[in-house]
Amino acid sequence: MRRVLSICSVAWLLTGALDGHGASAGRRVWSRSRTTWIYEAPRVSARRLGYVRPGVSVGVRDALPVLGPGCKGGFVGIEPRGYVCLDRTATLDRGDHFVRAAQSFLPVRRELPFEYALSNGTPMYWRLPRPSEAETAERWFGPVGSYGKLSWGNRAHAELAEARPIPAHDALPDFLRDGSAERARETRLVRRTLPHGSMLAYSKRFDHAARTWLLAADGSLVPADRVRPFRVSDFAGLVLDSDKRLPAAFTRAAGAALFVRDADGTFRELPRRWRAKTALFIDGPAVPLGSARVWPTSEHVQGRRLFVADRDLHVIEQLERPPFALAAGEKWLLISITRGTLTAYAGLTPVFATLISPGAGGVPRPGVSLVKASTTPLGVYRITFKLRSTTMSPDPDEPRRFWIDEVPHTQYFAAPFALHAAYWHEDFGVPKSAGCINLSPRDAAWLFDWTEPHVPDGWSGAIPGGPMGKGTTVVITR
């Protein structure tokens, strides 16, 4: 039998933590740290099931905290499983000043958990500066709205960045108001520099002292006139069912030439073009056309079937035999580096197909570092960690030199390689990344919800194993 913490028990009873039946009455535990771990059992040496980010809360399952090794404050059972240690990273007090502040920069549940922007080079402030302080702190960054050229490796990160104002949308957060919380009395001014070319995630945009400010995902304050907001891509893959089946295709970046077959059997090219990444369903085998070939589609114009040249398509055909032993209905992903495609299968039934951007280095080469060559590894893997969002950087601790802020719907399969949303480009189907599998925000969100393990509501991330089950298999081919 687990020994109950007497002090915590009394405190909880006095605050009404129990209902009339002795169970938890809608109580929640709040994260007040960058990472609040969730353990399988009430001990810090137990398997980690997932984590919760600052300001986020999860429902409490057990009525009373219990003692456990490595946690002086005791553990609380949470929904739907696991335990959280009541140490400096977690609290039962919703009124905790850090929790209240962190709730101002929480992510939201949608395809993009934050709004995003590309930095032109700017300070990230601890508190709102006076105009004279901002002038001094920003004197090295040039006039507002100005920015230089990006390096060759970072140039693609600006593809969706737009040089336009970011209008204010929100009220001044409560924790920044005079006398309301610790931040208003903060003596330090600059937290760190957001380098030119790094990316910012922000939750709020508000006016102060005739300037629009952004509340970053880490609680920092950034002047909106020193970043460029990203346009959000609307690209999405195909959800497949009995009426929408493979083979399917997406037109390539340059668009696609369209053909019709005349009565005499000859092909005639039409003057119109399809826009890049148009989704099509293939209706039959490819047909020779000179030294090339064309695919018949399910689309018609004036009663005639449209054909598209093979060179203009990313074709996704259904796999007839699995590359490994499958359990009935088992979920798995098939990714092709050279085709730039991803197909999600349940058993041998394809349920989703889309375009992805693999590593810019192409197919891995023997003896060449995958990371240095920006190549995606080939092979069979399982998802090892799912995070609703995570910041990516070459820096080992808090990022300083360069970072991509709060990358949405990240699923690691062979760390540092992961599937994740790319909010900075939409050139899907083309090798583009540093080795990860880039997806559109809409596709990454769909895939995150579909793969295993499921991330419970309120949790910020989940780790396969034990009660969480196995991670979904990821097969990466040429």
XYZ file of N, CA, C and O in Angstrom, residues 70 78 94 97 120 132 158 169 228 242 249 302 313 327 352 360 401 409 411 428 444 446 466:
92
model
N 12.463 10.002 -4.719
C 12.960 11.083 -5.552
C 12.072 12.294 -5.634
O 12.352 13.218 -6.405
N -2.389 11.449 -12.716
C -3.043 12.339 -13.677
C -3.810 11.536 -14.725
O -3.640 10.326 -14.851
N -3.271 27.020 -9.118
C -3.482 27.735 -10.376
C -3.091 29.200 -10.249
O -2.766 29.854 -11.231
N 2.216 32.564 -9.567
C 2.488 33.694 -10.456
C 3.121 33.242 -11.767
O 2.838 33.798 -12.829
N 14.539 39.523 -38.416
C 15.458 40.398 -39.135
C 16.677 40.739 -38.275
O 17.532 41.511 -38.687
N 13.522 54.951 -24.882
C 14.948 55.245 -24.850
C 15.773 53.969 -24.661
O 16.863 53.816 -25.232
N 13.192 31.800 -45.851
C 12.481 33.066 -46.066
C 11.397 32.962 -47.128
O 10.763 33.970 -47.452
N -3.501 42.705 -32.011
C -4.750 41.951 -31.984
C -5.246 41.712 -30.564
O -6.428 41.467 -30.344
N 9.506 39.373 -39.863
C 8.603 39.263 -41.017
C 7.690 38.059 -40.810
O 8.175 36.938 -40.651
N -12.920 4.486 -49.635
C -13.396 3.588 -50.693
C -13.654 4.319 -52.002
O -13.631 3.712 -53.077
N -1.692 11.183 -57.658
C -0.503 11.941 -58.042
C -0.673 13.391 -57.638
O -1.791 13.875 -57.413
N -14.639 18.873 -71.365
C -15.528 18.714 -72.520
C -15.696 17.243 -72.880
O -15.677 16.859 -74.051
N 4.691 14.724 -62.753
C 3.909 14.189 -61.638
C 4.773 13.516 -60.578
O 5.820 12.938 -60.876
N 0.983 -6.784 -38.506
C -0.195 -7.236 -37.774
C -1.425 -6.699 -38.495
O -1.350 -5.717 -39.241
N -3.867 7.623 -46.417
C -3.454 9.014 -46.580
C -2.231 9.049 -47.488
O -1.360 8.178 -47.421
N 17.922 17.722 -48.206
C 18.403 18.361 -49.433
C 19.571 17.615 -50.060
O 19.856 17.778 -51.255
N 22.782 30.829 -31.211
C 23.310 31.156 -32.539
C 22.245 31.112 -33.625
O 22.204 31.963 -34.503
N 4.137 19.618 -34.378
C 3.814 18.225 -34.665
C 5.056 17.424 -35.051
O 5.136 16.822 -36.122
N 7.672 14.406 -34.757
C 7.688 12.986 -34.429
C 9.074 12.431 -34.772
O 9.399 12.234 -35.944
N 6.935 21.302 -51.115
C 6.852 19.893 -50.792
C 6.945 19.042 -52.066
O 6.452 19.419 -53.118
N 0.998 17.614 -41.320
C 1.688 17.229 -40.090
C 0.698 17.058 -38.946
O 0.844 16.146 -38.121
N -2.532 16.228 -39.237
C -3.307 15.006 -39.485
C -2.495 13.783 -39.083
O -2.992 12.888 -38.393
N 5.737 0.677 -22.783
C 4.886 0.417 -21.631
C 3.426 0.639 -21.957
O 2.931 0.203 -22.998
